[in-house]
């Protein structure tokens, strides 16, 4: 069957019966402006909508292609790209899609905002055989590039590479988890907690009572799964893995963009070429910098970050209030596990806050970009990406940073508790605070990844199912559109208006896409990369969850782009843009955060100090385990007879099992039993913590630099191919 003639873009407007209406006059003026540029326009009315099919002349693209060839922004010629297009017979490429879209967009922005036109979209031209999921995944990457453009192809290239390198990280994370599981029942620290008869001080004011340390046996076991010696080595591995991932990605990208002939691509120069082709008398958008605008943007960004951090503080207050309220509840489970339930509820509330703030952050980022007034779309996109990611990062991680580095360290001690609005700050479990961080991360990752994928896929799918009936009705009206009389001189078929409208309606009812549709996919994956690397010491299974999610993510994104969403405007590029810098920043932050998590949040350093300085093995004894008595060593004693302690606890809080009153209770800290001052062991542990953080970060940073130096950004084959390509083009120009 000869190739069907198609349209480059379709404009959709509301039908206006009154020709004197201002909206109708603007529509007419804009259409006339397009016709002056020899753009063929087909107008079809359907119900209350007017469809304008736009078909650009080949001369437009020839000028555009020639200017690209003589410029420094690209090193491919039209014939080479045409050969690639013809090789992929299942997909038809409109080579001037991006050019034509740019011309329309420059003139259409104001009209779209004023509702003169409802929308515009690029037609899908994928054959039905490609809509099958597994057939789509088997296609060569260059085929995806030819249909969706290099920008979408690079997204799938990066996502596939990221998913592939997650395999060793996920495997090692599972090994670390199994290492903790192997000593689940034999670890002396767990036995000490489960067999302890120590009475602990009340967790909250008024309502909470004293409790036995052995009541938290299960919590101690879970803590050991994620707070053991293996997590230190795994955190170092993940920091180096992040560097190797980026360096190997640069090589992988260079190999493909060299094959696509866009290695030297420059988006700003392409926009300048588009301006010239659209209007030969145009003037370039000059670079501008205003200290006043920059200061205003900086102040607004700071205020926005303060608001986000304030929300994190609100979550802290919620947890502080929720734990004691549940302790006095009627449900026995909530009373026994009030702190754990409060942590989980806080994580769920944090997820809901993330969903709301994501929309707020997007709106604020766009407004800040408008204030900056950048000179190109590429610059606007970079500025928006940095601002949006910064806001999202603080929204996602502010609460996690509190749990990791402040929870249980600023709450005070019996006789001198720290309170917020009369409510006492929450404490860590005697086994450590790392489990709270693990619960927070696990809930957010599972909810965010699972629910986001469900909503991202089901909403366009339901919309597509509901809008199929209109196209099916039109399909029954025409069955003889491919007769010989409809073919032009090239043998292509010109469909009738009914078939055109059927195709346009099918695309019109798909989910809308815009310039930031691909940005949303990148943001989701980069945020996941942050979870996978920054606090991986507290959650070794994070790479495994990311790997499982990405296996489905690639397939769902493929189905969504091909079948459920309007076709993205193909755009050329040679890199994932500013996201590379963002990933590098995350890699550096991951080193700092994991060093602090191991050195400050986990019990790795206190256990190390106890083993070699205060434990049984410190005196040369080999009869008992080196960690015997560690839990008791980390606890201090508060005497109820002390005046300050007596003010903090009511008599009813000091009754054990409704039988007897206690005269003393224990709490987690290194303090003297007499005057509650910090002991020398506390300062020794603190000094070793800081020394470990500094040593860890320096060693890992050196390893990262060595890894970055050892792996070149460009393969030798790519360098040699570019050298010969430049030589051949210079010889061609000389001849």
XYZ file of C-alpha atoms in Angstrom:
735
model
C 0.000 0.000 0.000
C 1.490 3.438 -0.882
C 2.416 5.688 1.993
C -0.447 7.797 3.257
C 0.043 11.536 3.079
C -0.035 13.030 6.519
C 0.022 16.419 8.196
C 2.816 17.925 10.244
C 0.606 19.486 12.897
C -3.055 19.946 13.673
C -4.522 23.032 15.308
C -7.809 22.682 17.181
C -10.108 25.623 17.906
C -13.609 26.084 19.259
C -16.145 26.703 16.538
C -17.229 30.362 16.391
C -20.353 31.123 14.331
C -20.031 34.891 14.519
C -17.362 36.085 12.032
C -17.203 39.486 13.754
C -16.140 37.891 17.030
C -12.642 38.933 18.113
C -11.596 35.315 18.627
C -12.684 34.341 15.112
C -10.814 37.286 13.611
C -7.618 36.293 15.404
C -7.964 32.734 14.158
C -8.421 33.961 10.604
C -5.445 36.340 10.824
C -3.177 33.620 12.113
C -4.230 31.150 9.409
C -3.594 33.781 6.744
C -0.143 34.374 8.192
C 0.639 30.673 7.812
C -0.680 30.612 4.246
C 1.694 33.440 3.286
C 4.537 31.053 4.149
C 3.147 28.486 1.649
C 1.845 26.222 4.391
C -0.997 24.051 3.125
C -4.020 24.166 5.437
C -6.962 21.745 5.472
C -9.988 22.854 7.500
C -12.512 20.302 8.822
C -15.412 21.059 11.178
C -16.582 18.415 13.649
C -19.319 19.182 16.177
C -18.179 22.273 18.110
C -14.519 21.965 17.080
C -12.600 23.202 14.041
C -9.525 21.228 12.981
C -6.778 22.833 10.883
C -4.392 20.340 9.283
C -1.025 21.979 8.529
C 1.422 20.714 5.919
C 4.699 22.619 5.429
C 6.508 22.902 2.060
C 9.817 21.115 1.550
C 11.580 24.393 0.772
C 11.312 25.400 4.424
C 13.231 22.404 5.596
C 15.835 22.674 2.840
C 16.927 26.115 4.093
C 16.915 24.887 7.668
C 18.940 21.819 6.770
C 21.476 23.800 4.742
C 22.143 26.258 7.569
C 22.670 23.373 9.951
C 25.162 21.838 7.563
C 27.301 24.984 7.267
C 27.124 25.795 10.987
C 29.127 24.297 13.818
C 26.071 22.997 15.659
C 25.749 19.708 13.818
C 27.937 17.453 11.707
C 25.370 15.412 9.785
C 23.993 15.901 6.313
C 20.468 15.308 5.121
C 21.311 12.328 2.949
C 22.790 10.390 5.833
C 19.770 11.003 7.984
C 17.477 10.107 5.124
C 19.200 6.758 4.796
C 18.517 6.016 8.442
C 14.879 6.990 8.017
C 14.410 4.755 4.988
C 16.009 1.834 6.798
C 13.305 1.974 9.455
C 10.399 1.176 7.180
C 7.888 0.728 10.002
C 8.195 4.376 11.077
C 7.668 7.538 9.056
C 9.644 10.602 10.093
C 8.612 14.176 9.486
C 12.142 15.632 9.343
C 11.009 19.228 9.876
C 8.851 18.524 12.915
C 10.964 20.535 15.323
C 11.424 23.378 12.823
C 7.738 23.627 12.012
C 6.781 23.378 15.671
C 9.135 26.248 16.496
C 7.597 28.505 13.826
C 4.107 27.747 15.089
C 5.024 28.090 18.726
C 6.646 31.499 18.378
C 3.438 32.917 16.928
C 0.958 30.721 18.736
C 1.941 31.142 22.401
C -0.129 34.276 22.899
C -3.122 32.923 20.970
C -3.136 29.662 22.952
C -3.063 31.594 26.210
C -6.017 33.726 25.105
C -7.997 30.629 24.093
C -8.047 31.569 20.410
C -6.864 28.032 19.665
C -7.549 25.202 22.084
C -4.497 23.027 21.408
C -2.043 21.779 18.823
C -0.509 18.349 18.397
C 1.870 16.348 16.262
C 0.283 13.289 14.638
C 1.285 9.760 15.586
C 2.411 7.763 12.565
C 3.373 4.484 14.210
C 1.949 1.386 12.570
C -0.220 -0.875 14.683
C 2.480 -3.535 14.813
C 4.681 -1.189 16.822
C 2.107 -0.638 19.514
C 2.761 -4.115 20.812
C 4.959 -3.715 23.852
C 7.529 -6.385 23.202
C 7.946 -5.496 19.537
C 8.579 -1.879 20.519
C 11.297 -2.874 22.975
C 13.029 -4.979 20.312
C 13.439 -2.039 17.930
C 16.826 -0.494 17.407
C 17.421 2.684 19.366
C 17.978 4.610 16.141
C 14.386 3.819 15.188
C 13.114 5.449 18.356
C 15.440 8.352 17.633
C 14.072 8.815 14.127
C 10.461 8.888 15.307
C 10.604 10.623 18.695
C 13.862 12.531 18.255
C 17.239 12.317 19.948
C 15.987 13.750 23.232
C 13.531 10.909 23.861
C 16.042 8.364 22.573
C 18.636 9.627 25.038
C 16.104 9.322 27.860
C 15.565 5.633 27.071
C 19.292 5.154 26.541
C 20.034 6.673 29.951
C 17.208 4.800 31.688
C 18.310 1.494 30.182
C 21.929 2.114 31.189
C 20.905 3.135 34.719
C 18.736 0.037 35.079
C 21.519 -2.221 33.815
C 24.060 -0.861 36.299
C 21.558 -1.182 39.142
C 21.917 -4.972 38.888
C 25.299 -5.241 40.722
C 24.216 -2.605 43.266
C 20.950 -4.448 43.966
C 22.761 -7.788 44.234
C 25.260 -6.446 46.768
C 22.447 -4.758 48.716
C 20.673 -8.096 49.013
C 23.934 -9.695 50.204
C 24.283 -7.040 52.933
C 20.672 -7.624 53.971
C 21.219 -11.394 54.092
C 24.384 -10.850 56.129
C 22.299 -9.115 58.787
C 19.647 -11.816 58.514
C 22.214 -14.592 59.006
C 22.997 -13.359 62.534
C 19.409 -12.511 63.313
C 19.066 -14.874 66.288
C 22.688 -15.271 67.385
C 23.805 -11.646 67.673
C 24.724 -10.851 71.299
C 23.296 -7.337 71.066
C 19.881 -8.710 70.129
C 20.085 -11.290 72.915
C 20.990 -8.574 75.404
C 17.906 -6.571 74.481
C 15.521 -9.543 74.366
C 16.741 -11.012 77.691
C 17.115 -7.704 79.514
C 15.295 -6.794 82.719
C 16.236 -3.111 82.529
C 13.427 -0.617 83.221
C 13.417 2.299 80.762
C 12.176 5.822 81.450
C 8.780 6.920 80.026
C 8.861 7.950 76.340
C 6.504 10.909 76.770
C 4.984 13.169 79.388
C 1.979 12.355 81.603
C 0.531 9.433 79.648
C 3.509 7.118 79.036
C 4.747 4.799 81.768
C 8.047 3.059 82.374
C 8.680 0.036 80.182
C 10.997 -2.929 79.961
C 13.774 -2.972 77.371
C 12.898 -6.563 76.450
C 9.524 -5.361 75.121
C 11.337 -4.021 72.046
C 13.027 -7.275 71.080
C 11.518 -7.256 67.579
C 12.624 -3.659 66.984
C 16.190 -4.572 67.953
C 16.206 -7.446 65.459
C 14.989 -5.228 62.627
C 17.589 -2.593 63.523
C 20.390 -5.127 63.164
C 19.270 -5.969 59.616
C 20.178 -2.458 58.463
C 22.759 -1.362 61.027
C 25.637 -3.793 60.779
C 29.228 -3.865 59.596
C 28.203 -4.688 56.024
C 26.429 -1.351 55.505
C 29.737 0.533 55.825
C 31.314 -1.335 52.937
C 28.094 -1.070 50.946
C 27.927 2.720 51.414
C 31.505 3.052 50.125
C 30.661 0.821 47.177
C 27.581 2.885 46.271
C 29.540 6.152 46.376
C 32.108 4.748 43.933
C 29.299 3.101 41.928
C 27.642 6.485 41.394
C 30.871 7.863 39.917
C 31.458 4.846 37.694
C 27.858 5.000 36.537
C 28.238 8.618 35.397
C 31.633 8.090 33.749
C 30.484 4.970 31.917
C 27.292 6.769 30.916
C 29.325 9.552 29.311
C 31.160 6.937 27.220
C 27.914 5.185 26.356
C 26.295 8.477 25.342
C 29.306 9.574 23.271
C 29.200 6.351 21.291
C 25.548 6.781 20.355
C 25.472 10.531 19.659
C 28.493 10.038 17.427
C 26.550 7.425 15.446
C 23.580 9.797 15.259
C 25.880 12.584 13.959
C 24.901 15.079 16.667
C 28.091 15.026 18.747
C 28.711 18.771 18.272
C 25.084 19.773 18.534
C 24.291 23.185 20.041
C 20.688 23.974 20.959
C 21.229 27.737 21.146
C 22.705 27.828 17.644
C 19.840 25.763 16.287
C 17.323 28.233 17.759
C 19.203 31.036 16.005
C 18.954 29.155 12.696
C 15.235 28.644 13.234
C 14.799 32.378 13.783
C 16.577 33.126 10.503
C 14.539 30.644 8.477
C 11.308 31.880 10.026
C 12.191 35.544 9.480
C 15.312 36.518 7.467
C 15.137 40.016 8.951
C 15.016 38.831 12.550
C 17.273 40.129 15.310
C 18.793 37.724 17.845
C 17.673 37.640 21.448
C 20.623 39.227 23.169
C 22.143 37.913 26.372
C 21.083 39.979 29.351
C 21.929 39.976 33.008
C 20.235 42.008 35.701
C 21.587 42.052 39.246
C 18.183 43.214 40.427
C 16.407 40.233 38.840
C 19.062 37.814 40.106
C 18.758 39.196 43.639
C 14.974 38.972 43.490
C 15.124 35.351 42.268
C 17.643 34.468 45.002
C 15.418 35.980 47.702
C 12.316 34.175 46.395
C 14.185 30.855 46.184
C 15.376 31.303 49.772
C 11.839 32.054 50.955
C 10.543 28.976 49.131
C 13.192 26.766 50.734
C 12.324 28.193 54.150
C 8.684 27.305 53.525
C 9.635 23.745 52.574
C 11.838 23.366 55.652
C 8.973 24.757 57.728
C 6.754 21.962 56.420
C 9.405 19.472 57.506
C 9.269 20.981 60.995
C 5.485 20.599 60.932
C 5.959 16.882 60.238
C 8.291 16.694 63.234
C 5.650 18.315 65.434
C 3.083 15.826 64.128
C 5.280 12.921 65.159
C 5.974 14.479 68.561
C 2.236 14.896 69.199
C 1.075 11.629 67.595
C 3.285 9.288 69.642
C 1.965 10.243 73.121
C -1.626 10.466 71.910
C -1.461 6.914 70.586
C 0.208 5.746 73.776
C -2.966 6.521 75.714
C -5.298 5.088 73.083
C -7.586 2.126 73.584
C -5.912 -0.057 70.931
C -3.316 -2.284 72.519
C -1.173 -2.447 69.363
C -0.920 1.336 69.097
C -0.081 1.619 72.792
C 2.760 -0.915 72.522
C 4.191 0.457 69.253
C 3.293 4.143 69.489
C 6.664 5.441 68.278
C 6.851 3.075 65.289
C 3.276 3.835 64.220
C 3.978 7.565 64.574
C 7.012 7.186 62.288
C 4.938 5.351 59.654
C 2.087 7.862 59.818
C 4.625 10.653 59.512
C 6.051 8.986 56.401
C 2.586 8.716 54.823
C 1.854 12.353 55.647
C 5.243 13.244 54.172
C 4.250 11.478 50.929
C 1.005 13.456 50.734
C 2.972 16.658 51.311
C 5.291 15.693 48.456
C 2.366 15.288 46.055
C 0.944 18.707 46.930
C 4.275 20.528 46.966
C 5.253 19.059 43.585
C 2.536 21.139 41.925
C 3.431 24.206 43.979
C 7.124 23.808 43.179
C 6.399 23.583 39.447
C 4.323 26.760 39.470
C 6.929 28.682 41.469
C 9.781 27.466 39.235
C 7.982 28.617 36.088
C 7.289 32.034 37.604
C 10.932 32.413 38.617
C 12.004 31.561 35.058
C 9.667 34.271 33.769
C 11.347 36.774 36.090
C 14.800 35.798 34.810
C 13.844 36.331 31.144
C 16.373 33.973 29.567
C 17.321 34.427 25.929
C 16.535 30.894 24.663
C 14.309 27.923 25.368
C 17.361 25.787 26.204
C 18.458 28.291 28.862
C 14.925 28.423 30.268
C 14.822 24.636 30.418
C 18.143 24.495 32.294
C 17.038 27.160 34.768
C 13.688 25.458 35.357
C 15.365 22.078 35.865
C 17.761 23.365 38.523
C 15.047 25.224 40.445
C 12.477 22.462 40.244
C 14.930 19.778 41.331
C 16.203 21.932 44.206
C 12.675 22.469 45.506
C 11.804 18.803 45.080
C 14.992 17.699 46.792
C 14.268 19.807 49.871
C 10.634 18.640 49.851
C 11.662 14.996 49.736
C 14.721 14.991 51.971
C 14.147 17.649 54.654
C 12.226 15.213 56.835
C 14.758 12.453 56.125
C 17.647 14.689 57.186
C 15.876 15.363 60.479
C 15.373 11.644 61.118
C 18.944 10.839 60.122
C 20.854 13.530 62.004
C 18.644 15.158 64.637
C 16.172 12.554 65.896
C 17.095 11.483 69.433
C 20.073 13.884 69.675
C 18.354 17.106 70.710
C 15.682 15.712 73.014
C 17.571 16.262 76.285
C 17.543 13.901 79.285
C 15.437 13.228 82.405
C 15.287 16.435 84.403
C 16.060 18.583 81.355
C 13.905 17.449 78.412
C 13.550 19.648 75.302
C 9.940 20.447 74.435
C 8.060 22.050 71.526
C 4.866 23.802 72.597
C 4.861 21.684 75.743
C 5.370 18.383 73.913
C 8.546 16.404 74.551
C 10.722 15.559 71.541
C 10.830 11.893 70.559
C 13.730 9.606 71.393
C 15.666 6.910 69.577
C 15.397 3.248 70.446
C 18.297 1.875 72.522
C 19.297 -0.137 69.434
C 19.765 3.057 67.402
C 17.904 5.541 65.184
C 18.656 3.934 61.826
C 15.442 1.891 61.778
C 13.371 5.082 61.869
C 15.234 6.311 58.784
C 14.719 2.948 57.093
C 10.960 3.025 57.745
C 10.700 6.585 56.433
C 12.610 5.752 53.225
C 10.811 2.466 52.605
C 7.340 3.997 52.922
C 8.154 6.982 50.694
C 9.908 4.903 48.002
C 7.185 2.265 47.851
C 4.318 4.758 47.851
C 5.958 7.198 45.446
C 7.092 4.640 42.892
C 4.036 2.396 43.015
C 1.320 5.046 43.125
C 3.067 7.300 40.599
C 3.306 4.478 38.067
C -0.320 3.537 38.629
C -1.608 7.084 38.155
C 0.737 7.904 35.263
C -0.506 4.908 33.308
C -4.141 4.456 34.320
C -5.247 8.087 33.820
C -4.217 8.261 30.104
C -5.443 4.682 29.596
C -8.915 5.432 30.958
C -9.096 8.592 28.884
C -8.113 6.638 25.788
C -10.756 3.977 26.449
C -13.492 6.571 26.880
C -12.625 8.410 23.662
C -12.411 5.460 21.257
C -16.090 5.448 20.330
C -15.936 8.636 18.226
C -13.143 7.351 16.012
C -14.848 3.955 15.622
C -18.073 5.606 14.398
C -16.145 7.516 11.738
C -14.329 4.345 10.720
C -17.629 2.751 9.700
C -18.451 5.650 7.380
C -15.535 5.190 4.972
C -14.067 2.041 3.519
C -12.840 3.052 0.035
C -10.293 5.774 0.730
C -7.308 4.091 -0.958
C -8.549 4.020 -4.531
C -6.167 4.933 -7.377
C -7.809 8.322 -7.903
C -6.641 9.436 -4.461
C -2.933 8.958 -5.231
C -0.630 11.852 -6.107
C 2.288 11.851 -8.512
C 4.587 10.193 -5.937
C 2.097 7.392 -5.392
C 1.063 8.596 -1.952
C -2.530 8.398 -0.833
C -4.578 11.495 -0.002
C -7.298 10.297 2.408
C -10.786 11.721 2.372
C -11.930 14.182 5.038
C -13.622 11.444 7.054
C -10.404 9.433 7.320
C -8.411 12.565 8.101
C -10.838 13.508 10.838
C -10.785 9.979 12.239
C -7.000 10.133 12.505
C -7.063 13.626 13.990
C -9.700 12.700 16.571
C -7.718 9.634 17.557
C -4.725 11.877 18.296
C -6.841 14.666 19.795
C -8.337 12.376 22.438
C -4.931 11.108 23.574
C -3.382 12.526 26.756
C -1.798 15.911 26.251
C 1.979 16.384 26.128
C 4.081 19.513 26.371
C 7.692 20.648 26.477
C 8.031 19.409 30.078
C 6.538 15.925 29.588
C 9.973 14.344 29.281
C 11.212 16.504 32.156
C 8.717 14.755 34.450
C 10.171 11.362 33.539
C 13.726 12.545 34.143
C 12.780 14.148 37.460
C 11.163 10.938 38.683
C 14.250 8.888 37.843
C 16.770 11.391 39.246
C 14.825 11.578 42.515
C 14.924 7.785 42.609
C 18.700 7.950 41.998
C 18.920 10.268 45.022
C 17.088 7.770 47.222
C 19.275 4.978 45.907
C 22.573 6.685 46.755
C 22.212 9.344 49.463
C 20.851 7.272 52.385
C 21.701 3.827 51.076
C 23.582 3.055 54.317
C 20.222 3.008 56.103
C 18.364 1.105 53.374
C 20.538 -1.399 51.439
C 17.475 -2.699 49.594
C 16.876 0.679 47.891
C 18.787 -0.350 44.694
C 16.691 -3.528 44.492
C 13.431 -1.576 44.725
C 14.735 0.871 42.116
C 15.682 -1.988 39.784
C 12.257 -3.624 40.059
C 10.548 -0.282 39.489
C 12.664 0.530 36.422
C 11.926 -2.801 34.763
C 8.263 -1.792 34.742
C 8.993 1.919 34.197
C 10.637 1.371 30.805
C 7.726 -0.685 29.543
C 5.018 1.571 30.926
C 6.706 4.664 29.477
C 6.948 2.954 26.088
C 3.255 2.049 26.069
C 2.295 5.494 27.310
C 4.303 7.390 24.675
C 3.194 5.251 21.743
C -0.415 4.463 22.544
C -1.784 6.733 25.270
C -0.192 10.152 24.762
C 0.068 12.564 21.883
C 3.325 12.325 20.047
C 6.124 14.317 21.658
C 7.643 16.936 19.388
C 10.939 15.430 18.145
C 13.886 17.439 19.407
C 17.558 17.033 18.660
C 20.190 17.058 21.396
C 23.452 15.327 22.227
C 23.154 14.991 25.995
C 20.652 14.764 28.833
C 21.522 18.387 29.563
C 21.857 19.836 33.034
C 20.743 16.518 34.515
C 24.363 15.339 34.215
C 25.481 18.131 36.562
C 22.615 17.309 38.924
C 23.660 13.643 39.035
C 27.264 14.636 39.749
C 26.091 16.846 42.628
C 24.021 13.962 44.005
C 27.089 11.721 43.845
C 29.096 14.179 45.966
C 26.215 14.647 48.403
C 25.879 10.861 48.681
C 29.455 10.626 49.984
C 28.802 13.277 52.647
C 25.389 11.919 53.655
C 26.465 8.279 53.901
C 29.557 9.220 55.865
C 27.380 11.131 58.333
C 24.777 8.348 58.497
C 27.422 5.751 59.364
C 29.453 8.021 61.625
C 26.641 9.906 63.370
C 23.320 8.086 62.926
C 24.312 4.425 63.160
C 25.823 2.620 66.142
C 28.840 1.472 64.140
C 31.275 3.860 65.867
C 29.959 3.376 69.449
C 30.174 -0.401 68.946
C 33.708 -0.044 67.586
C 34.822 2.084 70.549
C 33.223 -0.303 73.025
C 34.849 -3.352 71.424
C 38.399 -1.988 71.580
C 38.227 0.394 74.564
C 35.545 -0.557 77.090
C 34.374 -4.102 76.283
C 35.565 -7.470 77.607
C 38.112 -7.836 74.801
C 39.722 -4.503 75.696
C 41.274 -6.196 78.752
C 42.384 -9.256 76.802
C 39.511 -11.492 77.917
C 38.485 -14.146 75.401
C 35.908 -16.015 77.471
C 32.988 -13.792 76.525
C 31.899 -12.088 73.322
C 33.591 -8.726 72.717
C 30.197 -6.951 72.533
C 28.797 -8.455 75.726
C 27.299 -5.667 77.854
C 27.249 -3.076 75.078
C 23.548 -2.180 75.412
C 23.894 -1.629 79.158
C 27.004 0.488 78.547
C 25.066 2.898 76.269
C 22.384 3.483 78.917
C 22.473 5.980 81.744
C 20.421 5.884 84.952
C 18.005 8.529 86.220
C 17.053 8.442 89.925
C 13.503 9.426 90.686
C 14.598 11.030 93.963
C 16.458 13.740 92.036
C 14.382 16.986 92.180
C 14.634 17.761 88.458
C 13.762 14.192 87.435
C 10.883 14.113 89.868
C 9.329 17.134 88.126
C 9.419 15.390 84.724
C 7.592 12.212 85.771
C 4.272 11.793 87.531
C 3.922 9.041 90.149
C 1.494 7.143 87.921
C 4.178 6.944 85.209
C 6.576 5.063 87.483
C 4.367 2.027 88.133
C 5.469 -1.250 86.510
C 2.672 -3.658 85.552
C 0.410 -2.046 88.173
C 2.437 -3.713 90.948
C 5.319 -1.573 92.238
C 6.910 1.837 91.850
C 10.420 2.152 90.463
C 13.075 4.305 92.050
C 15.252 4.552 88.960
C 14.978 4.133 85.189
C 17.403 4.044 82.268
C 17.698 6.168 79.123
C 20.000 6.165 76.105
C 22.937 8.533 76.646
C 26.469 8.742 78.069
C 25.828 10.727 81.268
C 26.904 10.589 84.879
C 24.421 9.088 87.326
C 25.165 11.812 89.875
C 25.080 15.199 88.150
C 23.927 14.096 84.646
C 26.956 15.608 82.923
C 28.402 14.026 79.802
C 31.001 11.345 80.508
C 34.463 10.996 78.979
C 33.166 8.070 76.913
C 30.725 10.417 75.154
C 33.543 12.751 74.094
C 35.694 9.843 72.965
C 32.842 8.438 70.855
C 32.148 11.905 69.429
C 35.807 12.384 68.489
C 35.944 8.997 66.772
C 32.690 9.786 64.948
C 34.117 12.985 63.475
C 37.421 11.292 62.650
C 35.576 8.491 60.843
C 33.414 10.928 58.843
C 36.475 12.880 57.701
C 38.429 9.713 56.878
C 35.475 8.085 55.106
C 34.738 11.114 52.952
C 38.365 11.689 51.987
C 38.963 8.058 51.086
C 35.774 7.798 49.045
C 36.355 11.149 47.306
C 39.866 10.044 46.328
C 38.430 6.776 45.006
C 35.823 8.752 43.036
C 38.508 10.950 41.458
C 40.609 7.909 40.578
C 37.577 6.217 39.029
C 36.711 9.359 37.037
C 40.312 9.659 35.817
C 40.620 5.971 34.998
C 37.492 5.891 32.798
C 37.765 8.346 29.843
C 34.594 10.200 28.851
C 35.000 9.332 25.163
C 35.952 5.928 23.754
C 39.032 5.925 21.525
C 36.938 4.654 18.623
C 34.635 7.684 18.881
C 37.595 10.082 18.914
C 39.123 8.444 15.849
C 35.805 8.360 13.986
C 35.256 12.077 14.641
C 38.801 12.816 13.490
C 38.296 11.016 10.177
C 34.851 12.565 9.774
C 36.253 16.093 10.149
C 39.064 15.300 7.742
C 36.624 13.975 5.139
C 34.375 17.040 5.418
C 37.324 19.419 5.107
C 38.538 17.608 1.999
C 35.022 17.763 0.562
C 34.860 21.530 1.103
C 38.301 21.977 -0.480
C 37.297 20.045 -3.578
